[in-house]
XYZ file of C-alpha atoms in Angstrom:
748
model
C -10.482 1.309 -1.089
C -9.373 -1.220 1.547
C -11.768 -2.947 3.897
C -11.769 -1.587 7.421
C -10.500 -3.656 10.315
C -11.601 -3.302 13.911
C -9.590 -4.491 16.891
C -11.326 -4.920 20.202
C -10.742 -6.770 23.450
C -13.291 -8.950 25.171
C -13.131 -10.792 28.447
C -14.552 -14.306 28.124
C -15.954 -15.857 31.287
C -13.981 -18.873 32.483
C -10.527 -19.638 33.751
C -8.576 -17.632 31.173
C -8.433 -14.064 29.938
C -8.742 -13.877 26.162
C -7.701 -11.105 23.796
C -9.951 -11.118 20.748
C -9.358 -9.647 17.291
C -12.526 -9.193 15.281
C -11.969 -8.428 11.631
C -15.063 -6.756 10.251
C -16.103 -7.386 6.643
C -16.907 -3.858 5.529
C -18.021 -0.524 6.840
C -21.607 0.014 7.937
C -22.400 2.227 4.965
C -21.472 -0.537 2.548
C -23.551 -3.021 4.537
C -26.620 -0.788 4.596
C -26.393 -0.171 0.865
C -26.484 -3.909 0.157
C -29.042 -4.861 2.812
C -32.005 -4.264 0.552
C -30.670 -6.722 -2.035
C -29.301 -9.212 0.471
C -29.149 -12.710 -1.016
C -29.849 -14.133 2.451
C -28.021 -17.034 4.031
C -25.171 -18.898 2.428
C -25.845 -22.244 0.791
C -23.596 -25.076 -0.322
C -24.728 -24.521 -3.899
C -23.704 -20.855 -3.816
C -20.374 -21.527 -2.107
C -19.295 -23.998 -4.790
C -20.840 -22.208 -7.769
C -19.250 -19.599 -10.016
C -18.507 -16.786 -9.708
C -16.359 -17.423 -6.670
C -17.235 -15.522 -3.522
C -13.484 -15.114 -3.041
C -13.422 -12.869 -6.074
C -10.844 -13.301 -8.787
C -7.161 -12.488 -9.148
C -5.778 -12.779 -12.656
C -3.343 -15.693 -13.067
C 0.196 -15.512 -14.366
C 1.205 -12.268 -12.651
C 4.922 -11.894 -13.395
C 7.462 -9.115 -13.162
C 8.876 -8.229 -16.546
C 12.672 -8.244 -16.887
C 12.874 -4.436 -16.712
C 11.451 -4.519 -13.161
C 9.109 -1.628 -13.983
C 6.114 -3.459 -15.356
C 4.180 -6.637 -14.702
C 2.332 -8.958 -17.036
C -0.675 -11.115 -16.334
C -3.258 -13.268 -18.077
C -6.758 -11.958 -18.698
C -9.559 -14.276 -19.802
C -12.083 -12.951 -22.293
C -15.327 -14.780 -22.931
C -16.775 -17.641 -20.906
C -17.124 -21.404 -21.142
C -16.024 -22.886 -24.446
C -15.551 -19.382 -25.837
C -13.045 -18.380 -23.134
C -9.723 -17.156 -24.549
C -6.538 -15.829 -22.994
C -4.869 -12.475 -23.494
C -1.601 -11.213 -22.059
C -1.733 -7.766 -20.473
C 0.909 -5.476 -18.991
C 0.567 -3.004 -16.150
C 2.907 -0.227 -15.075
C 3.961 -0.906 -11.484
C 4.209 2.780 -10.604
C 1.013 4.115 -12.200
C -1.278 1.105 -12.638
C -1.789 1.915 -16.327
C -2.420 -1.240 -18.347
C -2.762 -2.414 -21.929
C -3.025 -5.579 -24.012
C 0.333 -7.005 -25.031
C -0.645 -10.276 -26.715
C -4.278 -10.387 -27.909
C -6.268 -13.607 -27.824
C -5.947 -14.333 -31.543
C -2.153 -14.073 -31.351
C -2.031 -16.388 -28.307
C -4.329 -18.876 -30.024
C -2.152 -18.804 -33.123
C 0.938 -19.543 -31.033
C -0.482 -22.630 -29.329
C -3.366 -24.773 -30.487
C -2.973 -27.415 -27.762
C -2.691 -25.767 -24.341
C -1.482 -27.721 -21.331
C -4.066 -29.826 -19.560
C -4.898 -28.993 -15.955
C -3.541 -31.290 -13.264
C -6.213 -33.438 -11.659
C -4.151 -34.176 -8.544
C -2.759 -31.347 -6.448
C -0.080 -33.672 -5.105
C 3.350 -34.818 -6.240
C 4.230 -33.160 -9.524
C 0.788 -31.543 -9.519
C 1.630 -29.430 -6.459
C 2.971 -26.656 -8.665
C 1.117 -25.714 -11.838
C 3.364 -24.947 -14.829
C 3.673 -21.279 -15.805
C 1.348 -20.091 -18.551
C 4.214 -18.202 -20.176
C 7.803 -17.070 -19.527
C 9.723 -13.925 -20.388
C 12.974 -14.051 -22.304
C 15.740 -12.402 -20.240
C 15.970 -9.582 -22.793
C 12.272 -8.775 -22.446
C 11.913 -8.968 -26.227
C 10.190 -12.356 -26.495
C 7.806 -14.657 -24.622
C 7.736 -18.441 -24.374
C 4.301 -20.063 -24.489
C 3.930 -23.663 -23.359
C 1.415 -26.184 -24.637
C 0.876 -29.822 -23.732
C 3.283 -30.965 -26.455
C 4.588 -27.768 -28.027
C 6.610 -24.645 -27.288
C 6.182 -21.357 -29.139
C 8.464 -18.312 -29.214
C 6.589 -15.022 -29.521
C 8.573 -12.040 -30.807
C 7.228 -8.765 -29.451
C 8.718 -6.523 -32.121
C 7.125 -8.382 -35.015
C 4.064 -9.502 -32.995
C 4.512 -12.965 -34.462
C 5.197 -16.429 -33.100
C 7.041 -19.472 -34.323
C 6.878 -23.006 -33.042
C 10.106 -24.177 -31.406
C 8.967 -27.705 -30.554
C 5.901 -29.687 -31.576
C 4.822 -33.309 -31.736
C 2.670 -35.851 -29.985
C 4.814 -36.430 -26.904
C 4.096 -34.416 -23.763
C 6.548 -31.732 -22.717
C 7.238 -30.562 -19.175
C 9.231 -28.033 -17.159
C 10.451 -25.707 -19.951
C 13.033 -23.082 -18.990
C 14.769 -20.321 -20.896
C 18.530 -20.264 -20.436
C 19.861 -17.128 -18.689
C 21.311 -15.851 -21.985
C 18.062 -16.546 -23.852
C 19.722 -18.738 -26.491
C 18.082 -22.016 -25.516
C 14.856 -23.384 -24.122
C 15.261 -26.603 -22.168
C 12.448 -29.055 -21.471
C 11.635 -32.617 -20.405
C 10.405 -35.110 -22.996
C 10.267 -38.898 -22.662
C 12.052 -38.633 -19.285
C 15.092 -36.958 -20.817
C 16.358 -33.401 -20.805
C 16.405 -31.563 -24.135
C 17.336 -28.113 -25.415
C 16.172 -26.186 -28.462
C 17.779 -23.111 -29.996
C 15.626 -20.008 -29.878
C 17.395 -18.767 -33.024
C 16.788 -21.649 -35.426
C 14.642 -24.196 -33.574
C 17.234 -26.963 -33.717
C 16.882 -29.499 -30.909
C 19.507 -31.585 -29.182
C 19.389 -34.046 -26.297
C 21.206 -33.167 -23.078
C 20.637 -36.633 -21.601
C 20.110 -40.112 -23.005
C 18.625 -43.288 -21.600
C 15.848 -41.764 -19.531
C 12.842 -43.981 -18.822
C 9.746 -43.957 -16.625
C 11.846 -45.521 -13.871
C 15.156 -43.722 -14.514
C 14.259 -40.058 -14.807
C 16.812 -37.508 -15.974
C 16.024 -33.938 -15.023
C 12.511 -35.034 -14.043
C 11.057 -35.419 -10.546
C 9.300 -38.477 -9.161
C 6.159 -38.260 -6.984
C 7.574 -38.147 -3.466
C 10.309 -35.480 -3.831
C 8.013 -32.597 -4.804
C 5.291 -33.781 -2.428
C 7.404 -34.012 0.726
C 10.540 -31.944 0.029
C 8.607 -29.273 -1.902
C 11.241 -29.234 -4.615
C 9.851 -27.722 -7.801
C 12.267 -28.881 -10.502
C 14.979 -31.451 -11.139
C 17.360 -29.340 -13.272
C 19.054 -25.932 -13.139
C 20.879 -23.749 -15.681
C 24.223 -22.315 -14.644
C 24.171 -18.491 -14.459
C 26.409 -18.203 -17.543
C 24.256 -20.675 -19.532
C 27.214 -22.966 -20.196
C 25.942 -25.974 -18.234
C 22.913 -27.626 -16.720
C 22.865 -29.472 -13.401
C 20.206 -32.146 -13.054
C 18.956 -34.943 -10.845
C 18.899 -38.515 -12.066
C 16.198 -40.403 -10.161
C 16.375 -44.194 -10.288
C 13.125 -45.560 -8.880
C 13.272 -49.092 -10.291
C 13.237 -50.643 -6.804
C 10.571 -48.318 -5.397
C 7.346 -50.162 -4.603
C 4.405 -49.731 -6.955
C 0.890 -48.926 -5.828
C -2.148 -49.698 -7.979
C -4.716 -46.947 -8.513
C -7.719 -48.769 -9.951
C -9.505 -47.275 -12.942
C -13.084 -47.460 -11.684
C -14.450 -47.113 -15.235
C -12.518 -50.113 -16.542
C -14.493 -53.314 -17.167
C -11.282 -55.330 -16.953
C -9.888 -53.898 -13.734
C -7.138 -51.832 -15.306
C -4.983 -49.826 -12.907
C -2.407 -47.073 -12.988
C 0.829 -48.073 -11.261
C 2.351 -45.377 -9.087
C 5.891 -45.494 -7.676
C 5.203 -44.797 -4.007
C 7.858 -45.565 -1.359
C 6.511 -46.611 2.040
C 8.310 -46.638 5.414
C 11.256 -49.064 5.532
C 10.887 -49.523 1.761
C 13.289 -48.508 -0.994
C 13.546 -44.840 -1.955
C 14.628 -43.591 -5.359
C 18.407 -43.465 -5.734
C 19.294 -39.927 -6.723
C 22.478 -38.472 -8.215
C 23.466 -34.999 -9.390
C 25.050 -34.584 -12.819
C 26.317 -31.568 -14.756
C 26.171 -31.541 -18.546
C 27.304 -28.978 -21.103
C 24.597 -26.877 -22.717
C 25.735 -28.338 -26.041
C 25.309 -31.894 -24.780
C 27.993 -34.523 -24.317
C 29.012 -36.753 -21.435
C 27.478 -35.712 -18.102
C 29.765 -35.355 -15.064
C 28.718 -37.020 -11.806
C 28.942 -34.904 -8.661
C 30.310 -36.805 -5.650
C 27.602 -36.958 -2.978
C 29.198 -39.831 -1.069
C 29.066 -43.604 -1.124
C 25.757 -43.811 0.748
C 22.831 -43.720 -1.670
C 19.992 -44.113 0.853
C 19.835 -40.330 1.252
C 17.916 -37.320 -0.051
C 19.426 -34.645 -2.280
C 16.977 -31.948 -1.312
C 18.296 -28.815 -3.054
C 20.774 -27.822 -5.775
C 22.003 -24.236 -6.274
C 24.616 -22.773 -8.607
C 27.241 -20.392 -7.272
C 27.208 -17.150 -9.345
C 30.640 -17.944 -10.840
C 29.071 -20.949 -12.674
C 32.101 -23.038 -11.736
C 30.638 -24.500 -8.583
C 27.296 -25.587 -7.208
C 25.947 -26.562 -3.815
C 23.992 -29.705 -2.980
C 21.990 -30.158 0.201
C 22.355 -33.768 1.347
C 19.919 -35.070 3.936
C 20.271 -38.436 5.632
C 17.316 -40.816 5.600
C 16.390 -40.049 9.222
C 16.395 -36.369 8.165
C 18.241 -35.184 11.268
C 21.539 -34.329 9.541
C 21.873 -31.907 6.623
C 25.193 -31.297 4.839
C 25.766 -28.429 2.444
C 28.190 -29.744 -0.178
C 30.217 -27.484 -2.467
C 30.860 -29.233 -5.777
C 33.323 -28.414 -8.527
C 31.235 -28.512 -11.704
C 34.121 -29.668 -13.899
C 35.575 -32.415 -11.696
C 32.622 -33.409 -9.541
C 34.700 -33.227 -6.350
C 32.839 -31.992 -3.278
C 33.590 -30.638 0.168
C 31.224 -30.183 3.099
C 31.113 -26.520 4.031
C 28.276 -26.562 6.552
C 26.272 -29.125 8.538
C 23.020 -28.864 10.442
C 22.038 -31.441 13.058
C 18.802 -31.764 15.009
C 17.735 -34.315 17.638
C 14.341 -34.681 15.936
C 14.267 -33.632 12.292
C 15.417 -30.892 9.913
C 13.063 -28.842 7.745
C 14.636 -27.893 4.422
C 14.044 -24.431 2.971
C 14.625 -22.336 -0.155
C 16.411 -19.526 1.677
C 19.933 -20.098 0.330
C 21.113 -17.002 -1.562
C 24.616 -16.401 -2.922
C 26.010 -12.904 -3.106
C 27.424 -11.777 -6.415
C 31.028 -12.022 -5.232
C 30.615 -15.837 -5.067
C 32.294 -15.713 -1.667
C 29.352 -15.294 0.719
C 25.888 -16.731 1.066
C 22.711 -16.287 3.053
C 21.569 -19.320 5.031
C 18.602 -20.006 7.303
C 18.622 -22.405 10.237
C 16.279 -23.573 13.000
C 19.132 -24.373 15.389
C 17.751 -21.958 18.011
C 14.264 -23.472 17.766
C 13.214 -20.704 15.351
C 14.244 -20.232 11.718
C 16.616 -17.285 11.426
C 19.028 -15.859 8.865
C 22.816 -16.117 8.917
C 25.613 -14.915 6.661
C 28.430 -17.364 5.820
C 31.486 -17.361 3.643
C 32.030 -20.153 1.136
C 34.460 -21.824 3.480
C 31.650 -22.388 5.951
C 32.633 -19.646 8.420
C 29.699 -17.849 10.006
C 30.101 -14.121 9.477
C 26.934 -12.845 11.175
C 23.553 -13.772 12.578
C 21.140 -11.399 10.893
C 17.853 -12.109 12.711
C 16.986 -13.473 16.140
C 14.077 -13.781 18.549
C 11.175 -16.037 19.504
C 9.667 -15.847 16.036
C 10.519 -17.308 12.653
C 11.544 -16.239 9.185
C 9.140 -17.926 6.780
C 10.631 -16.805 3.463
C 13.499 -14.801 1.980
C 11.924 -12.434 -0.550
C 14.820 -10.459 -2.038
C 18.446 -9.416 -1.590
C 19.398 -5.883 -2.645
C 23.178 -6.075 -2.660
C 23.620 -2.512 -3.883
C 21.971 -1.249 -0.704
C 23.063 -4.160 1.468
C 19.479 -5.073 2.448
C 17.658 -8.387 2.795
C 13.872 -8.510 2.598
C 12.030 -11.414 4.198
C 8.625 -12.524 5.462
C 8.328 -13.442 9.145
C 6.026 -13.940 12.136
C 7.701 -11.334 14.380
C 4.502 -9.289 14.773
C 2.316 -12.328 15.367
C 2.416 -16.043 14.513
C -1.061 -15.706 12.979
C 0.182 -13.071 10.510
C 2.818 -12.827 7.786
C 4.568 -9.462 7.445
C 7.456 -8.165 5.321
C 10.677 -7.110 7.066
C 14.115 -5.825 6.153
C 17.552 -6.129 7.699
C 21.022 -5.074 6.586
C 23.720 -7.581 5.685
C 25.520 -6.747 8.927
C 22.411 -7.468 11.012
C 21.521 -3.834 11.683
C 18.453 -1.867 10.629
C 15.845 -4.524 11.380
C 12.346 -3.153 10.710
C 8.896 -4.118 9.509
C 7.898 -2.833 6.066
C 4.230 -3.837 5.738
C 1.678 -2.337 8.094
C -1.818 -3.769 7.590
C -2.818 -6.448 10.095
C -3.190 -9.761 8.293
C -1.202 -11.787 5.798
C 1.054 -10.390 3.081
C 2.288 -12.440 0.136
C 5.330 -10.668 -1.314
C 6.818 -10.798 -4.806
C 9.771 -8.474 -5.463
C 10.827 -7.055 -8.813
C 14.110 -8.294 -10.349
C 15.817 -5.084 -9.188
C 14.341 -5.328 -5.648
C 13.133 -1.726 -6.066
C 9.439 -2.613 -5.728
C 7.159 -5.468 -4.804
C 3.652 -6.793 -5.296
C 1.754 -7.334 -2.057
C -1.077 -9.874 -2.185
C -2.855 -8.977 1.029
C -5.796 -10.497 2.868
C -7.178 -10.977 6.333
C -9.587 -13.515 7.765
C -12.678 -11.755 6.464
C -11.292 -9.974 3.383
C -10.475 -11.749 0.088
C -6.975 -11.115 -1.263
C -6.132 -7.931 -3.168
C -2.983 -6.859 -5.007
C -1.060 -3.599 -4.849
C 2.423 -2.475 -5.788
C 4.778 -0.801 -3.319
C 8.223 0.702 -3.405
C 10.788 -1.250 -1.397
C 10.425 1.181 1.508
C 6.736 0.274 1.855
C 5.234 3.355 0.192
C 2.290 2.471 -2.019
C 2.633 2.872 -5.782
C -0.541 1.554 -7.427
C -3.528 -0.724 -7.046
C -3.408 -3.767 -9.286
C -6.554 -5.642 -8.285
C -8.935 -4.541 -5.540
C -10.852 -7.819 -5.849
C -13.987 -6.443 -4.247
C -16.836 -8.927 -3.884
C -19.974 -6.815 -3.230
C -22.102 -9.931 -2.861
C -20.222 -10.900 0.319
C -21.597 -7.928 2.239
C -25.110 -9.229 1.712
C -24.307 -12.380 3.638
C -23.248 -10.376 6.725
C -20.345 -12.675 7.555
C -19.645 -13.138 11.223
C -16.328 -11.718 12.449
C -13.457 -14.123 13.068
C -12.280 -13.758 16.646
C -8.652 -14.580 17.442
C -7.628 -15.297 21.017
C -5.376 -17.465 23.177
C -6.001 -20.045 25.868
C -3.713 -21.903 28.244
C -3.010 -25.629 28.135
C -3.070 -27.769 31.260
C 0.735 -27.522 31.362
C 0.839 -23.736 30.928
C 1.495 -23.323 27.184
C -0.399 -20.699 25.201
C -2.413 -21.820 22.177
C -3.694 -19.612 19.359
C -7.398 -20.086 18.688
C -10.115 -18.708 16.447
C -13.882 -18.648 16.687
C -16.805 -17.796 14.451
C -20.049 -17.214 16.339
C -23.590 -17.337 14.959
C -25.142 -14.044 13.829
C -27.104 -12.359 16.604
C -25.077 -14.308 19.141
C -26.862 -14.497 22.503
C -24.654 -15.027 25.542
C -27.579 -16.546 27.450
C -28.028 -19.377 24.934
C -26.032 -22.587 24.631
C -24.661 -23.411 21.196
C -23.224 -26.567 19.621
C -19.575 -26.295 18.524
C -17.795 -27.711 15.469
C -14.025 -27.854 15.865
C -12.032 -27.586 12.633
C -8.574 -29.126 12.883
C -5.560 -30.026 10.820
C -3.059 -30.483 13.610
C -0.088 -31.743 11.613
C 3.316 -30.227 10.848
C 3.738 -27.394 8.339
C 0.150 -26.142 8.508
C -1.941 -23.626 10.403
C -5.690 -23.257 10.682
C -5.534 -20.240 13.008
C -4.278 -17.639 10.561
C -5.426 -14.104 9.865
C -5.750 -14.677 6.144
C -8.452 -15.399 3.599
C -7.546 -19.051 3.146
C -9.388 -22.246 2.290
C -12.098 -19.938 0.980
C -14.784 -22.557 0.326
C -14.205 -24.123 3.744
C -14.272 -20.717 5.422
C -17.574 -19.889 3.747
C -18.974 -23.293 4.727
C -18.001 -22.476 8.301
C -19.825 -19.167 7.956
C -22.855 -21.029 6.625
C -22.816 -23.391 9.619
C -22.531 -20.396 11.952
C -25.659 -19.022 10.293
C -27.321 -22.326 11.150
C -26.501 -21.831 14.822
C -23.088 -23.460 15.287
C -19.941 -22.002 16.816
C -16.856 -22.795 14.708
C -13.704 -23.244 16.778
C -10.069 -23.940 15.882
C -6.907 -24.400 17.925
C -3.368 -24.743 16.593
C -1.869 -27.492 18.706
C 1.778 -28.334 19.186
C 3.175 -29.570 15.890
C 1.520 -26.897 13.750
C 3.333 -24.148 11.857
C 3.991 -20.494 12.617
C 5.647 -20.766 16.027
C 9.016 -22.206 15.169
C 10.572 -25.657 15.196
C 10.436 -25.668 18.983
C 6.620 -25.758 18.775
C 6.696 -28.656 16.279
C 9.098 -30.954 18.089
C 6.760 -32.463 20.738
C 5.009 -34.581 18.073
C 8.205 -36.425 17.119
C 7.800 -40.233 17.106
C 4.240 -39.999 18.473
C 1.981 -38.445 15.841
C -1.519 -37.825 17.124
C -0.810 -38.037 20.854
C 0.342 -34.523 21.752
C -1.998 -33.040 19.192
C -5.052 -34.748 20.696
C -3.972 -33.779 24.203
C -3.872 -30.138 23.120
C -7.234 -30.394 21.383
C -8.649 -31.872 24.601
C -7.471 -28.710 26.383
C -9.337 -26.659 23.810
C -12.461 -28.737 24.333
C -12.133 -28.373 28.106
C -12.007 -24.601 27.693
C -15.051 -24.674 25.436
C -17.077 -26.708 27.906
C -16.479 -24.098 30.588
C -17.947 -21.294 28.505
C -21.518 -20.431 29.509
C -22.641 -20.184 25.877
C -21.380 -23.651 24.853
C -23.487 -26.785 25.122
C -20.894 -29.241 26.524
C -22.869 -32.211 25.216
C -22.812 -31.028 21.599
C -19.193 -30.858 20.456
C -18.242 -32.045 16.965
C -14.958 -32.143 15.065
C -13.813 -32.393 11.468
C -10.693 -32.208 9.307
C -9.189 -33.383 6.028
C -5.989 -35.379 5.414
C -3.986 -35.000 8.642
C -7.094 -33.304 9.987
C -9.023 -36.462 9.103
C -6.387 -38.472 10.957
C -6.870 -36.207 13.978
C -10.651 -36.522 13.747
C -10.352 -40.305 13.979
C -8.122 -40.032 17.047
C -10.664 -37.691 18.633
C -13.663 -39.907 17.885
C -11.949 -43.133 18.995
C -10.034 -41.797 22.010
C -12.102 -38.841 23.204
C -15.607 -40.101 22.605
C -16.670 -38.623 25.916
C -15.983 -35.179 24.426
C -16.756 -35.340 20.710
C -20.162 -36.663 19.688
C -19.905 -36.227 15.922
C -16.933 -36.309 13.547
C -16.239 -35.962 9.833
C -12.903 -37.254 8.479
C -11.913 -36.469 4.896
C -9.118 -38.408 3.156
C -7.693 -39.608 6.496
C -4.381 -41.322 7.163
C -5.347 -44.336 9.296
C -2.023 -46.166 9.574
C 1.404 -44.578 9.039
C 2.667 -47.808 7.456
C 0.535 -46.794 4.452
C 2.091 -43.355 3.987
C 5.238 -42.305 2.118
C 8.801 -42.519 3.387
C 9.927 -38.907 3.456
C 7.008 -37.495 5.432
C 6.427 -40.464 7.713
C 10.030 -41.245 8.622
C 10.753 -37.558 9.243
C 8.235 -37.516 12.088
C 7.920 -41.197 13.071
C 11.488 -42.417 12.664
C 12.727 -45.532 10.890
C 11.382 -49.064 10.961
C 11.720 -51.568 12.538
C 13.257 -49.538 15.372
C 10.080 -47.518 15.919
C 7.490 -50.173 15.078
C 5.633 -49.764 18.370
C 5.386 -46.010 17.859
C 3.835 -46.603 14.446
C 1.219 -48.863 15.996
C 0.527 -46.433 18.844
C 0.142 -43.519 16.428
C -2.527 -45.272 14.367
C -6.157 -44.563 15.298
C -7.039 -48.082 14.124
C -6.167 -49.709 17.436
C -8.909 -47.732 19.214
C -11.574 -47.934 16.490
C -13.649 -50.258 18.648
C -14.120 -47.447 21.180
C -16.216 -45.370 18.772
C -19.311 -44.003 20.544
C -20.556 -41.136 18.413
C -21.472 -40.655 14.773
C -18.666 -40.710 12.198
C -18.686 -39.786 8.501
C -15.713 -40.508 6.229
C -15.167 -39.213 2.672
C -12.335 -40.369 0.417
C -11.461 -40.279 -3.277
C -10.719 -43.715 -4.732
C -8.085 -42.166 -7.012
C -6.225 -40.449 -4.161
C -2.520 -40.728 -5.041
C -1.446 -39.136 -1.745
C -3.443 -40.768 1.051
C -4.455 -43.955 -0.693
C -8.022 -45.235 -0.391
C -6.596 -48.331 1.311
C -6.343 -46.207 4.469
C -10.115 -45.956 4.649
C -10.686 -49.568 3.590
C -8.383 -50.763 6.352
C -10.349 -48.716 8.888
C -13.674 -50.080 7.615
C -12.357 -53.609 8.035
C -11.338 -52.933 11.643
C -14.716 -51.343 12.372
C -16.495 -54.386 10.946
C -14.405 -56.588 13.222
C -15.440 -54.437 16.184
C -19.105 -54.397 15.202
C -19.134 -50.684 14.455
C -20.808 -48.853 11.581
C -19.747 -45.552 10.040
C -20.978 -43.802 6.943
C -18.438 -43.701 4.097
C -18.720 -41.555 0.986
C -16.497 -42.883 -1.787
C -15.741 -40.495 -4.642
C -14.770 -42.578 -7.697
C -11.551 -41.513 -9.358
C -11.229 -38.308 -7.337
C -7.911 -37.286 -5.862
C -6.804 -36.222 -2.413
C -8.885 -33.083 -2.606
C -12.349 -33.777 -4.019
C -12.161 -30.735 -6.252
C -14.754 -30.913 -9.033
C -17.849 -28.774 -8.294
C -20.474 -31.530 -8.750
C -18.688 -33.776 -6.260
C -18.047 -30.869 -3.901
C -21.718 -29.967 -3.787
C -22.748 -33.566 -3.038
C -20.024 -33.891 -0.386
C -20.765 -30.710 1.496
C -24.535 -31.071 1.320
C -24.081 -34.449 3.011
C -21.609 -33.103 5.588
C -24.009 -30.264 6.400
C -26.911 -32.643 6.924
C -24.688 -35.005 8.910
C -23.887 -32.308 11.456
C -27.389 -30.864 11.598
C -28.908 -34.347 12.065
C -26.465 -35.480 14.733
C -25.267 -32.373 16.590
């Protein structure tokens, strides 16, 4: 049974008219049934303690090759006794059964992969727990240093690879005859028939990686792998990443008595990037063939895709300024390339994963932001545009599937609302555009291999995600996971209100607000603004996201605070045209827009204009510092987590995309740093930062502390030894958020 949603309109007093969407947590009957056993108000301890108040969705959900069933991982037992089982569920009926019991899984792998401690760089994407053979007759299980092949007919496994060296990024070849993997910075393959290994590359090292990504490519280009099998399994294309001249950053081991440190290759603005080339090697091994990507090596090779004929591949080449993208067509046997398409932008280009080739190897689907909004186009392999498939003042956020038999493309977009994600369809000739999903909120779509059905992971701002299967036309098939959390009803969560306000220059901003329970219009409440503010992110989104943070916001609302958010220019969901104003001046336009939000708040009769606070993490921490140093007349209290304090400290790809190259834009770098205004701090400021942060290095915070000392200013700093960019372990989280809670209640 789905949670009900209520839409209502309210008129807020003030200079603007505001349409408000309140998403209610559950129906009144459910609330009354749980009232007697209400656990009371939320606490930090409960928010960060198991079981999660977001519920639980089983990991590893994957369509099986037949496109009729799905598999997923079920955990049996708890703590040290927890064990994994592999289950299957019929997509049409929801019937499920155990496929690989725990004892069989345990027998296959005795050394499972360790969890990533940093959700950055290569840790952005967790490795799959298992993979299906293309035939559907076997499963590949991955361990930290072993690979096992599980035969479904015999219900037995055999080890393909084992040893003491770590393995990474295993893939099954399209014909199922090989499993490739990365070991010791080289690309290897092992036969699934007899377990014989052979090297596909030689000479790989920590600094010259073959088929293996560095830190900055996955972090800032969101590329998930550095090698790709050809569709016919005859060859493998791979990136060679030479990072010998990339600067090294020391991450100190705080537990070391001798000051030992981990050295991280981390390119900074104006510094040397890794030199990257694309090679193609035979599946049997041999001499790799270099693909010609031009004489200039100070570039990015952002994407590689095989053409279905396996004779050619495309390479997306991005210049260092990231305002010119060339789509190169390479001959896999000779390495010769031609440019078939180019994208240019006066500011910067966002790369995507929307490229899809049709089976005839003559046409491809391409997305572009050339109109200010990402839309879909059909091209031939000569670079001729055949059709524009979507258009409008909204953006395509993801291509989900192409059903060539029916001539239909399925994609996720913001056409209904920029604060939602809905599934749409359009024909290959641009006709038949329509929305498939109906429920207001956010839909995460995963199509079957045949594009006949899809899994919809759905949530809204007040409802944790659930999973259901649907036919491609949007008709429901079965419920996979309702993910009900009865305990939530007992906390009587406040509705999330979505509305818009106008900026001083007439632009509309999307906003959200959580009010205290039993809100009284005659009272005046303090307000905490939650911000991120940077490119490629939204905080005003009708989805159950950042669950612990959302629940902390609910807890603060229960303590009498209004929680407010505004998506300023630069944030995601409203097209490239909405991002562009931040170019070369990070922090300036964003703070101006947040000032407009604060001005609106101060005009509301229920807001205490003298008690406005602000907080954010990462870019949101950066924005919090700007607000506290440059708008101290507005914001009295601020909390900055893992903040960027000076863009000279941050990596090349992200920083130069938005701030331009050095030394040409040196003054802009200085102007965009909150450090120069640190001496203007008036209110109370709390900073938290992990000393092991490999993304926003702790030196950012140390540099700020030094400037504050110079200016005679004191701020409270919480250092979390060895923690990464997100302080993610529960003990540290509880300490952090207990302190943040007290910080706001003491000072706001």
